[in-house]
Amino acid sequence: MIVDHQGRRFRNLRISLTAACNYACTYCVPDGKRLVAAQDELPAEAMVRGVAYLIEAAGIERLRITGGEPLVSPKLEHFLRETSQLGLQDISLTTNGQLLSRKLPLLLECGLKRINVSLDTLDPDDFKRIARGGDLPTVLQGLEEARAAGLKIKVNMVPLRGQNHEQVLPMLDYCLERGFELRFIELMRMGHLAREGASFQQQFYGMPDLLAAIAERYEFAQAPAPLDATALRYEIPGHGFFGVIANESVPFCRTCSRLRLSSTGWLHGCLSSSNRHYVGDLLDKPRHQALPALQRLLVRALADKQDIAFAGGVTVMKIIGG
Ligand code: SAM
């Protein structure tokens, strides 16, 4: 097992199935371009081998399928069917929900038990302004169907000052009423936001403000969470739970166990590092050749992790796999 000086190791793999996305969220991509042509992306078979090899080489236990938007990818079906046979403890998927109704039968058939749906607002105009794509009622319909089908659902919201921060309570009410766990993700200095400090500062709405807004309506207390969890979890007695992923306010680098594989075959050990390690060629090799080479790259990827706090990263989230 590859372990670093802080005792960290990779347990959680996030795969960006494709960098293409049917949204162009203002905080994720700078230019409003959607569905970028998927150039040089690995075929589904190679990505499945990537997961299998990383289970062996790094001790990966849990997989999250992300992107880009995984539900737009033609690779999804093969990838899901095959990775569900690999004996992982958990497989989950992060989606913007736009195609959720359509893909729900496939997700259920492949045995998926839980999903995260990104939704920043319940206001249709703000939705269009932030996502620069998609349609709010379609997402809400997908969420209702996924709930009726018994999927466990977390909703991801990035609160942005002056844009959707007044939606914190309406979003929380909406989620609590439906048994969804809302995850507030503090805005991260990724991609263009890493270069545009003023824009980041202007939009950033941190955990202290967030908790103060929630406290106006609800009493809550911190709930237990696994040691390497990225979210601080809170219980609102009698109502449910919510979480905060507080990259800035309460950094969690010291316990980070995440590894990312991009759709073009690059391993990223840390969102905050511009280092990346190409493994696309290794995934075509037989196991006995691939594993030793992969292990050498994993040592380097683990060394890319920040010691204490997230410092921002120039890679666009949808490429690295948010
Ligand atoms: N398309 C899928 C979706 O929308 O959930 C998966 C990919 S998306 C990049 C994954 C998550 O990253 C979303 O919840 C999104 O809100 C979040 N995200 C993207 N850029 C971010 C940033 N700069 N700061 C915080 N979260 C970000």
PDB file of C-alpha atoms in Angstrom, residues 2-305:
ATOM      1  CA  ILE A   2       1.286   3.465  -0.862  1.00  0.00           C
ATOM      2  CA  VAL A   3       1.084   5.748   2.177  1.00  0.00           C
ATOM      3  CA  ASP A   4       2.572   9.221   2.641  1.00  0.00           C
ATOM      4  CA  HIS A   5       4.269  10.923   5.628  1.00  0.00           C
ATOM      5  CA  GLN A   6       0.886  12.091   6.929  1.00  0.00           C
ATOM      6  CA  GLY A   7      -0.536   8.565   6.778  1.00  0.00           C
ATOM      7  CA  ARG A   8      -2.680   9.390   3.762  1.00  0.00           C
ATOM      8  CA  ARG A   9      -3.447   6.919   1.038  1.00  0.00           C
ATOM      9  CA  PHE A  10      -5.783   6.769  -1.943  1.00  0.00           C
ATOM     10  CA  ARG A  11      -9.121   5.133  -1.178  1.00  0.00           C
ATOM     11  CA  ASN A  12     -11.575   7.156  -3.253  1.00  0.00           C
ATOM     12  CA  LEU A  13     -11.320   7.340  -7.020  1.00  0.00           C
ATOM     13  CA  ARG A  14     -13.158   9.973  -9.023  1.00  0.00           C
ATOM     14  CA  ILE A  15     -13.369   9.287 -12.722  1.00  0.00           C
ATOM     15  CA  SER A  16     -14.169  12.019 -15.179  1.00  0.00           C
ATOM     16  CA  LEU A  17     -15.982   9.881 -17.733  1.00  0.00           C
ATOM     17  CA  THR A  18     -15.989  12.747 -20.226  1.00  0.00           C
ATOM     18  CA  ALA A  19     -15.024  16.409 -20.146  1.00  0.00           C
ATOM     19  CA  ALA A  20     -18.096  17.237 -22.231  1.00  0.00           C
ATOM     20  CA  CYS A  21     -20.953  18.915 -20.404  1.00  0.00           C
ATOM     21  CA  ASN A  22     -24.394  20.182 -21.354  1.00  0.00           C
ATOM     22  CA  TYR A  23     -23.994  23.052 -18.873  1.00  0.00           C
ATOM     23  CA  ALA A  24     -21.327  25.736 -18.669  1.00  0.00           C
ATOM     24  CA  CYS A  25     -21.642  26.867 -15.043  1.00  0.00           C
ATOM     25  CA  THR A  26     -20.152  30.312 -14.566  1.00  0.00           C
ATOM     26  CA  TYR A  27     -17.870  29.163 -11.730  1.00  0.00           C
ATOM     27  CA  CYS A  28     -16.666  26.069 -13.586  1.00  0.00           C
ATOM     28  CA  VAL A  29     -15.899  27.223 -17.138  1.00  0.00           C
ATOM     29  CA  PRO A  30     -14.923  30.748 -18.117  1.00  0.00           C
ATOM     30  CA  ASP A  31     -16.308  30.971 -21.635  1.00  0.00           C
ATOM     31  CA  GLY A  32     -19.828  29.571 -21.592  1.00  0.00           C
ATOM     32  CA  LYS A  33     -18.875  26.753 -23.990  1.00  0.00           C
ATOM     33  CA  ARG A  34     -20.823  23.543 -23.511  1.00  0.00           C
ATOM     34  CA  LEU A  35     -20.382  19.997 -24.844  1.00  0.00           C
ATOM     35  CA  VAL A  36     -16.775  20.512 -25.892  1.00  0.00           C
ATOM     36  CA  ALA A  37     -15.820  17.807 -28.395  1.00  0.00           C
ATOM     37  CA  ALA A  38     -14.474  14.839 -26.518  1.00  0.00           C
ATOM     38  CA  GLN A  39     -11.001  14.662 -28.079  1.00  0.00           C
ATOM     39  CA  ASP A  40      -8.463  12.019 -27.117  1.00  0.00           C
ATOM     40  CA  GLU A  41     -10.759  10.540 -24.518  1.00  0.00           C
ATOM     41  CA  LEU A  42     -10.094   6.991 -23.400  1.00  0.00           C
ATOM     42  CA  PRO A  43     -12.543   4.315 -24.526  1.00  0.00           C
ATOM     43  CA  ALA A  44     -14.804   2.810 -21.872  1.00  0.00           C
ATOM     44  CA  GLU A  45     -12.821  -0.457 -21.845  1.00  0.00           C
ATOM     45  CA  ALA A  46      -9.586   1.340 -20.938  1.00  0.00           C
ATOM     46  CA  MET A  47     -11.334   3.299 -18.196  1.00  0.00           C
ATOM     47  CA  VAL A  48     -12.744   0.099 -16.708  1.00  0.00           C
ATOM     48  CA  ARG A  49      -9.237  -1.415 -16.760  1.00  0.00           C
ATOM     49  CA  GLY A  50      -8.020   1.789 -15.126  1.00  0.00           C
ATOM     50  CA  VAL A  51     -10.409   1.252 -12.233  1.00  0.00           C
ATOM     51  CA  ALA A  52      -9.475  -2.432 -11.933  1.00  0.00           C
ATOM     52  CA  TYR A  53      -5.743  -1.655 -11.962  1.00  0.00           C
ATOM     53  CA  LEU A  54      -6.144   1.183  -9.454  1.00  0.00           C
ATOM     54  CA  ILE A  55      -8.074  -1.071  -7.085  1.00  0.00           C
ATOM     55  CA  GLU A  56      -5.021  -3.325  -7.039  1.00  0.00           C
ATOM     56  CA  ALA A  57      -2.250  -0.757  -7.243  1.00  0.00           C
ATOM     57  CA  ALA A  58      -3.646   1.886  -4.903  1.00  0.00           C
ATOM     58  CA  GLY A  59      -6.221   0.071  -2.771  1.00  0.00           C
ATOM     59  CA  ILE A  60      -9.178   2.012  -4.179  1.00  0.00           C
ATOM     60  CA  GLU A  61     -12.385   1.137  -2.319  1.00  0.00           C
ATOM     61  CA  ARG A  62     -14.942   3.635  -3.587  1.00  0.00           C
ATOM     62  CA  LEU A  63     -15.655   5.053  -7.015  1.00  0.00           C
ATOM     63  CA  ARG A  64     -17.431   8.232  -8.036  1.00  0.00           C
ATOM     64  CA  ILE A  65     -18.317   8.759 -11.672  1.00  0.00           C
ATOM     65  CA  THR A  66     -18.240  12.411 -12.582  1.00  0.00           C
ATOM     66  CA  GLY A  67     -17.149  14.734 -15.380  1.00  0.00           C
ATOM     67  CA  GLY A  68     -18.002  16.856 -17.335  1.00  0.00           C
ATOM     68  CA  GLU A  69     -21.465  15.427 -17.334  1.00  0.00           C
ATOM     69  CA  PRO A  70     -21.358  11.627 -17.103  1.00  0.00           C
ATOM     70  CA  LEU A  71     -24.928  11.189 -18.338  1.00  0.00           C
ATOM     71  CA  VAL A  72     -24.067  12.663 -21.772  1.00  0.00           C
ATOM     72  CA  SER A  73     -21.341  10.078 -22.323  1.00  0.00           C
ATOM     73  CA  PRO A  74     -21.997   7.064 -24.563  1.00  0.00           C
ATOM     74  CA  LYS A  75     -19.429   5.244 -22.391  1.00  0.00           C
ATOM     75  CA  LEU A  76     -21.683   5.314 -19.346  1.00  0.00           C
ATOM     76  CA  GLU A  77     -23.519   2.031 -19.862  1.00  0.00           C
ATOM     77  CA  HIS A  78     -20.453  -0.137 -20.509  1.00  0.00           C
ATOM     78  CA  PHE A  79     -18.478   1.592 -17.779  1.00  0.00           C
ATOM     79  CA  LEU A  80     -21.200   1.194 -15.160  1.00  0.00           C
ATOM     80  CA  ARG A  81     -22.001  -2.408 -16.014  1.00  0.00           C
ATOM     81  CA  GLU A  82     -18.346  -3.436 -15.871  1.00  0.00           C
ATOM     82  CA  THR A  83     -17.229  -1.467 -12.818  1.00  0.00           C
ATOM     83  CA  SER A  84     -20.198  -2.756 -10.841  1.00  0.00           C
ATOM     84  CA  GLN A  85     -18.598  -6.216 -11.138  1.00  0.00           C
ATOM     85  CA  LEU A  86     -15.259  -5.148  -9.613  1.00  0.00           C
ATOM     86  CA  GLY A  87     -16.176  -5.623  -5.961  1.00  0.00           C
ATOM     87  CA  LEU A  88     -15.935  -1.958  -4.945  1.00  0.00           C
ATOM     88  CA  GLN A  89     -17.489  -0.984  -1.615  1.00  0.00           C
ATOM     89  CA  ASP A  90     -19.407   1.836  -3.226  1.00  0.00           C
ATOM     90  CA  ILE A  91     -20.144   3.358  -6.634  1.00  0.00           C
ATOM     91  CA  SER A  92     -21.833   6.711  -6.932  1.00  0.00           C
ATOM     92  CA  LEU A  93     -22.358   9.270  -9.641  1.00  0.00           C
ATOM     93  CA  THR A  94     -22.445  13.061  -9.755  1.00  0.00           C
ATOM     94  CA  THR A  95     -24.731  14.606 -12.348  1.00  0.00           C
ATOM     95  CA  ASN A  96     -26.399  17.895 -13.137  1.00  0.00           C
ATOM     96  CA  GLY A  97     -29.630  15.916 -13.441  1.00  0.00           C
ATOM     97  CA  GLN A  98     -30.640  17.209 -16.839  1.00  0.00           C
ATOM     98  CA  LEU A  99     -30.785  13.692 -18.321  1.00  0.00           C
ATOM     99  CA  LEU A 100     -31.671  11.936 -15.089  1.00  0.00           C
ATOM    100  CA  SER A 101     -35.223  10.903 -16.094  1.00  0.00           C
ATOM    101  CA  ARG A 102     -33.947   9.422 -19.334  1.00  0.00           C
ATOM    102  CA  LYS A 103     -30.995   7.540 -17.822  1.00  0.00           C
ATOM    103  CA  LEU A 104     -32.681   6.436 -14.601  1.00  0.00           C
ATOM    104  CA  PRO A 105     -33.648   2.955 -15.872  1.00  0.00           C
ATOM    105  CA  LEU A 106     -30.022   2.316 -16.862  1.00  0.00           C
ATOM    106  CA  LEU A 107     -28.677   3.545 -13.516  1.00  0.00           C
ATOM    107  CA  LEU A 108     -31.080   1.307 -11.635  1.00  0.00           C
ATOM    108  CA  GLU A 109     -30.438  -1.675 -13.870  1.00  0.00           C
ATOM    109  CA  CYS A 110     -26.706  -1.350 -13.191  1.00  0.00           C
ATOM    110  CA  GLY A 111     -27.386  -1.434  -9.463  1.00  0.00           C
ATOM    111  CA  LEU A 112     -26.536   2.183  -8.625  1.00  0.00           C
ATOM    112  CA  LYS A 113     -27.846   2.997  -5.158  1.00  0.00           C
ATOM    113  CA  ARG A 114     -26.994   6.649  -4.756  1.00  0.00           C
ATOM    114  CA  ILE A 115     -26.368   9.798  -6.749  1.00  0.00           C
ATOM    115  CA  ASN A 116     -25.376  13.405  -6.185  1.00  0.00           C
ATOM    116  CA  VAL A 117     -27.313  15.955  -8.200  1.00  0.00           C
ATOM    117  CA  SER A 118     -25.866  19.424  -8.592  1.00  0.00           C
ATOM    118  CA  LEU A 119     -28.473  22.137  -8.236  1.00  0.00           C
ATOM    119  CA  ASP A 120     -27.600  25.704  -7.271  1.00  0.00           C
ATOM    120  CA  THR A 121     -31.029  27.313  -7.127  1.00  0.00           C
ATOM    121  CA  LEU A 122     -34.770  26.757  -7.361  1.00  0.00           C
ATOM    122  CA  ASP A 123     -35.211  30.024  -9.256  1.00  0.00           C
ATOM    123  CA  PRO A 124     -35.555  29.302 -13.003  1.00  0.00           C
ATOM    124  CA  ASP A 125     -33.956  32.577 -14.138  1.00  0.00           C
ATOM    125  CA  ASP A 126     -30.994  32.294 -11.783  1.00  0.00           C
ATOM    126  CA  PHE A 127     -30.662  28.675 -12.829  1.00  0.00           C
ATOM    127  CA  LYS A 128     -30.255  29.666 -16.485  1.00  0.00           C
ATOM    128  CA  ARG A 129     -27.847  32.462 -15.593  1.00  0.00           C
ATOM    129  CA  ILE A 130     -25.570  30.242 -13.486  1.00  0.00           C
ATOM    130  CA  ALA A 131     -25.739  26.942 -15.418  1.00  0.00           C
ATOM    131  CA  ARG A 132     -25.825  28.556 -18.882  1.00  0.00           C
ATOM    132  CA  GLY A 133     -27.650  25.460 -20.101  1.00  0.00           C
ATOM    133  CA  GLY A 134     -30.395  23.070 -19.133  1.00  0.00           C
ATOM    134  CA  ASP A 135     -33.812  23.604 -17.704  1.00  0.00           C
ATOM    135  CA  LEU A 136     -34.836  23.627 -14.034  1.00  0.00           C
ATOM    136  CA  PRO A 137     -38.210  21.768 -14.268  1.00  0.00           C
ATOM    137  CA  THR A 138     -36.475  18.893 -16.088  1.00  0.00           C
ATOM    138  CA  VAL A 139     -33.962  18.535 -13.250  1.00  0.00           C
ATOM    139  CA  LEU A 140     -36.683  18.673 -10.596  1.00  0.00           C
ATOM    140  CA  GLN A 141     -38.685  16.046 -12.462  1.00  0.00           C
ATOM    141  CA  GLY A 142     -35.593  13.808 -12.630  1.00  0.00           C
ATOM    142  CA  LEU A 143     -35.061  14.243  -8.903  1.00  0.00           C
ATOM    143  CA  GLU A 144     -38.665  13.231  -8.143  1.00  0.00           C
ATOM    144  CA  GLU A 145     -38.376  10.134 -10.314  1.00  0.00           C
ATOM    145  CA  ALA A 146     -35.040   9.125  -8.801  1.00  0.00           C
ATOM    146  CA  ARG A 147     -36.511   9.539  -5.338  1.00  0.00           C
ATOM    147  CA  ALA A 148     -39.599   7.512  -6.221  1.00  0.00           C
ATOM    148  CA  ALA A 149     -37.281   4.789  -7.538  1.00  0.00           C
ATOM    149  CA  GLY A 150     -35.573   4.617  -4.135  1.00  0.00           C
ATOM    150  CA  LEU A 151     -32.178   6.140  -4.987  1.00  0.00           C
ATOM    151  CA  LYS A 152     -30.384   7.809  -2.090  1.00  0.00           C
ATOM    152  CA  ILE A 153     -29.872  11.416  -3.140  1.00  0.00           C
ATOM    153  CA  LYS A 154     -27.497  14.174  -2.160  1.00  0.00           C
ATOM    154  CA  VAL A 155     -27.886  17.593  -3.731  1.00  0.00           C
ATOM    155  CA  ASN A 156     -24.784  19.726  -4.319  1.00  0.00           C
ATOM    156  CA  MET A 157     -25.148  23.489  -4.146  1.00  0.00           C
ATOM    157  CA  VAL A 158     -22.360  26.050  -4.562  1.00  0.00           C
ATOM    158  CA  PRO A 159     -23.569  29.169  -2.721  1.00  0.00           C
ATOM    159  CA  LEU A 160     -22.443  32.336  -4.482  1.00  0.00           C
ATOM    160  CA  ARG A 161     -22.709  35.725  -2.843  1.00  0.00           C
ATOM    161  CA  GLY A 162     -25.230  37.939  -4.598  1.00  0.00           C
ATOM    162  CA  GLN A 163     -26.228  35.216  -7.047  1.00  0.00           C
ATOM    163  CA  ASN A 164     -27.929  32.398  -5.174  1.00  0.00           C
ATOM    164  CA  HIS A 165     -27.016  32.821  -1.495  1.00  0.00           C
ATOM    165  CA  GLU A 166     -30.606  33.766  -0.724  1.00  0.00           C
ATOM    166  CA  GLN A 167     -31.544  30.280  -1.917  1.00  0.00           C
ATOM    167  CA  VAL A 168     -29.749  28.619   1.002  1.00  0.00           C
ATOM    168  CA  LEU A 169     -32.936  28.233   3.081  1.00  0.00           C
ATOM    169  CA  PRO A 170     -35.340  27.469   0.196  1.00  0.00           C
ATOM    170  CA  MET A 171     -32.917  24.816  -1.061  1.00  0.00           C
ATOM    171  CA  LEU A 172     -32.525  23.371   2.433  1.00  0.00           C
ATOM    172  CA  ASP A 173     -36.318  23.227   2.914  1.00  0.00           C
ATOM    173  CA  TYR A 174     -36.756  21.605  -0.484  1.00  0.00           C
ATOM    174  CA  CYS A 175     -34.160  18.928   0.345  1.00  0.00           C
ATOM    175  CA  LEU A 176     -35.299  18.263   3.920  1.00  0.00           C
ATOM    176  CA  GLU A 177     -38.903  17.809   2.755  1.00  0.00           C
ATOM    177  CA  ARG A 178     -37.802  15.128   0.307  1.00  0.00           C
ATOM    178  CA  GLY A 179     -35.173  13.341   2.372  1.00  0.00           C
ATOM    179  CA  PHE A 180     -32.319  14.609   0.179  1.00  0.00           C
ATOM    180  CA  GLU A 181     -29.074  15.537   1.959  1.00  0.00           C
ATOM    181  CA  LEU A 182     -27.998  18.988   0.808  1.00  0.00           C
ATOM    182  CA  ARG A 183     -24.256  19.526   0.444  1.00  0.00           C
ATOM    183  CA  PHE A 184     -23.113  23.115   0.347  1.00  0.00           C
ATOM    184  CA  ILE A 185     -19.802  23.307  -1.511  1.00  0.00           C
ATOM    185  CA  GLU A 186     -17.756  26.399  -0.786  1.00  0.00           C
ATOM    186  CA  LEU A 187     -16.639  27.998  -4.023  1.00  0.00           C
ATOM    187  CA  MET A 188     -13.181  26.715  -4.941  1.00  0.00           C
ATOM    188  CA  ARG A 189     -10.404  28.645  -6.623  1.00  0.00           C
ATOM    189  CA  MET A 190     -10.283  26.387  -9.642  1.00  0.00           C
ATOM    190  CA  GLY A 191      -9.654  27.199 -13.309  1.00  0.00           C
ATOM    191  CA  HIS A 192     -10.366  30.839 -14.149  1.00  0.00           C
ATOM    192  CA  LEU A 193     -11.196  31.586 -10.490  1.00  0.00           C
ATOM    193  CA  ALA A 194      -7.623  30.656  -9.510  1.00  0.00           C
ATOM    194  CA  ARG A 195      -6.415  33.433 -11.792  1.00  0.00           C
ATOM    195  CA  GLU A 196      -9.167  35.952 -11.031  1.00  0.00           C
ATOM    196  CA  GLY A 197      -8.767  36.514  -7.293  1.00  0.00           C
ATOM    197  CA  ALA A 198     -11.122  39.502  -7.185  1.00  0.00           C
ATOM    198  CA  SER A 199     -13.916  37.602  -8.906  1.00  0.00           C
ATOM    199  CA  PHE A 200     -13.442  34.687  -6.497  1.00  0.00           C
ATOM    200  CA  GLN A 201     -13.543  36.969  -3.432  1.00  0.00           C
ATOM    201  CA  GLN A 202     -16.621  38.754  -4.707  1.00  0.00           C
ATOM    202  CA  GLN A 203     -18.586  35.528  -5.177  1.00  0.00           C
ATOM    203  CA  PHE A 204     -17.258  33.528  -2.225  1.00  0.00           C
ATOM    204  CA  TYR A 205     -19.906  32.772   0.408  1.00  0.00           C
ATOM    205  CA  GLY A 206     -18.225  30.849   3.205  1.00  0.00           C
ATOM    206  CA  MET A 207     -19.273  28.480   5.923  1.00  0.00           C
ATOM    207  CA  PRO A 208     -19.659  31.098   8.722  1.00  0.00           C
ATOM    208  CA  ASP A 209     -22.232  33.051   6.679  1.00  0.00           C
ATOM    209  CA  LEU A 210     -23.889  29.872   5.551  1.00  0.00           C
ATOM    210  CA  LEU A 211     -24.329  28.458   9.054  1.00  0.00           C
ATOM    211  CA  ALA A 212     -25.587  31.823  10.312  1.00  0.00           C
ATOM    212  CA  ALA A 213     -28.233  31.866   7.574  1.00  0.00           C
ATOM    213  CA  ILE A 214     -29.344  28.325   8.441  1.00  0.00           C
ATOM    214  CA  ALA A 215     -29.412  29.135  12.171  1.00  0.00           C
ATOM    215  CA  GLU A 216     -32.075  31.761  11.478  1.00  0.00           C
ATOM    216  CA  ARG A 217     -34.535  28.941  10.850  1.00  0.00           C
ATOM    217  CA  TYR A 218     -33.101  25.718  12.253  1.00  0.00           C
ATOM    218  CA  GLU A 219     -31.231  24.382  15.237  1.00  0.00           C
ATOM    219  CA  PHE A 220     -28.523  21.969  14.226  1.00  0.00           C
ATOM    220  CA  ALA A 221     -25.592  20.051  15.676  1.00  0.00           C
ATOM    221  CA  GLN A 222     -22.537  18.479  14.123  1.00  0.00           C
ATOM    222  CA  ALA A 223     -23.014  14.803  13.270  1.00  0.00           C
ATOM    223  CA  PRO A 224     -20.334  12.103  13.077  1.00  0.00           C
ATOM    224  CA  ALA A 225     -18.644  11.536   9.710  1.00  0.00           C
ATOM    225  CA  PRO A 226     -15.872   9.189   8.501  1.00  0.00           C
ATOM    226  CA  LEU A 227     -12.326  10.416   9.176  1.00  0.00           C
ATOM    227  CA  ASP A 228     -11.572  11.028   5.502  1.00  0.00           C
ATOM    228  CA  ALA A 229     -14.946  12.637   4.732  1.00  0.00           C
ATOM    229  CA  THR A 230     -14.666  15.937   2.905  1.00  0.00           C
ATOM    230  CA  ALA A 231     -17.968  17.233   4.248  1.00  0.00           C
ATOM    231  CA  LEU A 232     -18.763  18.418   7.747  1.00  0.00           C
ATOM    232  CA  ARG A 233     -22.142  16.897   8.464  1.00  0.00           C
ATOM    233  CA  TYR A 234     -24.891  18.482  10.546  1.00  0.00           C
ATOM    234  CA  GLU A 235     -28.157  17.112  11.892  1.00  0.00           C
ATOM    235  CA  ILE A 236     -31.298  19.184  12.176  1.00  0.00           C
ATOM    236  CA  PRO A 237     -33.139  17.087  14.752  1.00  0.00           C
ATOM    237  CA  GLY A 238     -36.466  15.854  13.460  1.00  0.00           C
ATOM    238  CA  HIS A 239     -35.789  17.135   9.943  1.00  0.00           C
ATOM    239  CA  GLY A 240     -32.669  15.526   8.519  1.00  0.00           C
ATOM    240  CA  PHE A 241     -29.049  16.261   7.637  1.00  0.00           C
ATOM    241  CA  PHE A 242     -27.013  18.683   5.602  1.00  0.00           C
ATOM    242  CA  GLY A 243     -23.301  18.961   4.899  1.00  0.00           C
ATOM    243  CA  VAL A 244     -20.714  21.599   4.134  1.00  0.00           C
ATOM    244  CA  ILE A 245     -17.638  21.002   2.024  1.00  0.00           C
ATOM    245  CA  ALA A 246     -15.575  23.860   3.363  1.00  0.00           C
ATOM    246  CA  ASN A 247     -12.386  23.825   1.318  1.00  0.00           C
ATOM    247  CA  GLU A 248     -11.502  27.336   2.423  1.00  0.00           C
ATOM    248  CA  SER A 249     -12.968  27.600   5.921  1.00  0.00           C
ATOM    249  CA  VAL A 250     -12.074  24.140   7.252  1.00  0.00           C
ATOM    250  CA  PRO A 251      -9.497  22.589   4.892  1.00  0.00           C
ATOM    251  CA  PHE A 252      -9.432  18.807   4.805  1.00  0.00           C
ATOM    252  CA  CYS A 253      -6.155  18.165   2.948  1.00  0.00           C
ATOM    253  CA  ARG A 254      -4.667  16.343   5.962  1.00  0.00           C
ATOM    254  CA  THR A 255      -7.160  13.504   5.561  1.00  0.00           C
ATOM    255  CA  CYS A 256      -7.735  13.630   1.806  1.00  0.00           C
ATOM    256  CA  SER A 257      -7.915  10.168   0.241  1.00  0.00           C
ATOM    257  CA  ARG A 258      -9.001  11.161  -3.257  1.00  0.00           C
ATOM    258  CA  LEU A 259      -7.428  10.241  -6.553  1.00  0.00           C
ATOM    259  CA  ARG A 260      -8.732  11.469  -9.889  1.00  0.00           C
ATOM    260  CA  LEU A 261      -8.501   9.949 -13.363  1.00  0.00           C
ATOM    261  CA  SER A 262      -9.385  12.263 -16.229  1.00  0.00           C
ATOM    262  CA  SER A 263     -11.203  11.135 -19.349  1.00  0.00           C
ATOM    263  CA  THR A 264      -7.984  11.615 -21.314  1.00  0.00           C
ATOM    264  CA  GLY A 265      -5.926   9.326 -19.068  1.00  0.00           C
ATOM    265  CA  TRP A 266      -4.230  11.633 -16.564  1.00  0.00           C
ATOM    266  CA  LEU A 267      -3.982  10.849 -12.873  1.00  0.00           C
ATOM    267  CA  HIS A 268      -4.356  13.798 -10.503  1.00  0.00           C
ATOM    268  CA  GLY A 269      -3.412  13.329  -6.858  1.00  0.00           C
ATOM    269  CA  CYS A 270      -4.555  16.780  -5.781  1.00  0.00           C
ATOM    270  CA  LEU A 271      -6.939  19.448  -7.117  1.00  0.00           C
ATOM    271  CA  SER A 272      -4.540  22.075  -5.921  1.00  0.00           C
ATOM    272  CA  SER A 273      -1.513  20.809  -7.816  1.00  0.00           C
ATOM    273  CA  SER A 274      -0.833  21.366 -11.508  1.00  0.00           C
ATOM    274  CA  ASN A 275       1.092  18.069 -11.611  1.00  0.00           C
ATOM    275  CA  ARG A 276      -0.577  15.238 -13.450  1.00  0.00           C
ATOM    276  CA  HIS A 277       0.637  11.801 -14.491  1.00  0.00           C
ATOM    277  CA  TYR A 278      -0.214  10.139 -17.796  1.00  0.00           C
ATOM    278  CA  VAL A 279      -1.450   6.555 -17.475  1.00  0.00           C
ATOM    279  CA  GLY A 280      -3.493   6.257 -20.676  1.00  0.00           C
ATOM    280  CA  ASP A 281      -0.785   4.127 -22.344  1.00  0.00           C
ATOM    281  CA  LEU A 282      -0.492   1.829 -19.296  1.00  0.00           C
ATOM    282  CA  LEU A 283      -4.154   0.941 -19.455  1.00  0.00           C
ATOM    283  CA  ASP A 284      -3.593  -0.939 -22.728  1.00  0.00           C
ATOM    284  CA  LYS A 285      -0.878  -3.069 -21.145  1.00  0.00           C
ATOM    285  CA  PRO A 286      -1.403  -6.392 -19.392  1.00  0.00           C
ATOM    286  CA  ARG A 287      -1.701  -6.290 -15.616  1.00  0.00           C
ATOM    287  CA  HIS A 288       1.828  -7.534 -14.818  1.00  0.00           C
ATOM    288  CA  GLN A 289       3.357  -4.717 -16.869  1.00  0.00           C
ATOM    289  CA  ALA A 290       0.907  -1.991 -15.922  1.00  0.00           C
ATOM    290  CA  LEU A 291       0.823  -2.385 -12.144  1.00  0.00           C
ATOM    291  CA  PRO A 292       4.498  -1.706 -11.294  1.00  0.00           C
ATOM    292  CA  ALA A 293       4.557   1.371 -13.551  1.00  0.00           C
ATOM    293  CA  LEU A 294       1.263   2.558 -12.112  1.00  0.00           C
ATOM    294  CA  GLN A 295       2.574   2.181  -8.573  1.00  0.00           C
ATOM    295  CA  ARG A 296       5.560   4.403  -9.360  1.00  0.00           C
ATOM    296  CA  LEU A 297       3.215   7.098 -10.677  1.00  0.00           C
ATOM    297  CA  LEU A 298       0.921   6.734  -7.667  1.00  0.00           C
ATOM    298  CA  VAL A 299       3.813   7.525  -5.330  1.00  0.00           C
ATOM    299  CA  ARG A 300       4.320  10.774  -7.256  1.00  0.00           C
ATOM    300  CA  ALA A 301       0.599  11.552  -7.351  1.00  0.00           C
ATOM    301  CA  LEU A 302       0.319  11.087  -3.590  1.00  0.00           C
ATOM    302  CA  ALA A 303       3.268  13.439  -3.079  1.00  0.00           C
ATOM    303  CA  ASP A 304       1.293  16.117  -4.977  1.00  0.00           C
ATOM    304  CA  LYS A 305      -1.192  16.459  -2.114  1.00  0.00           C
TER     305      LYS A 305
END
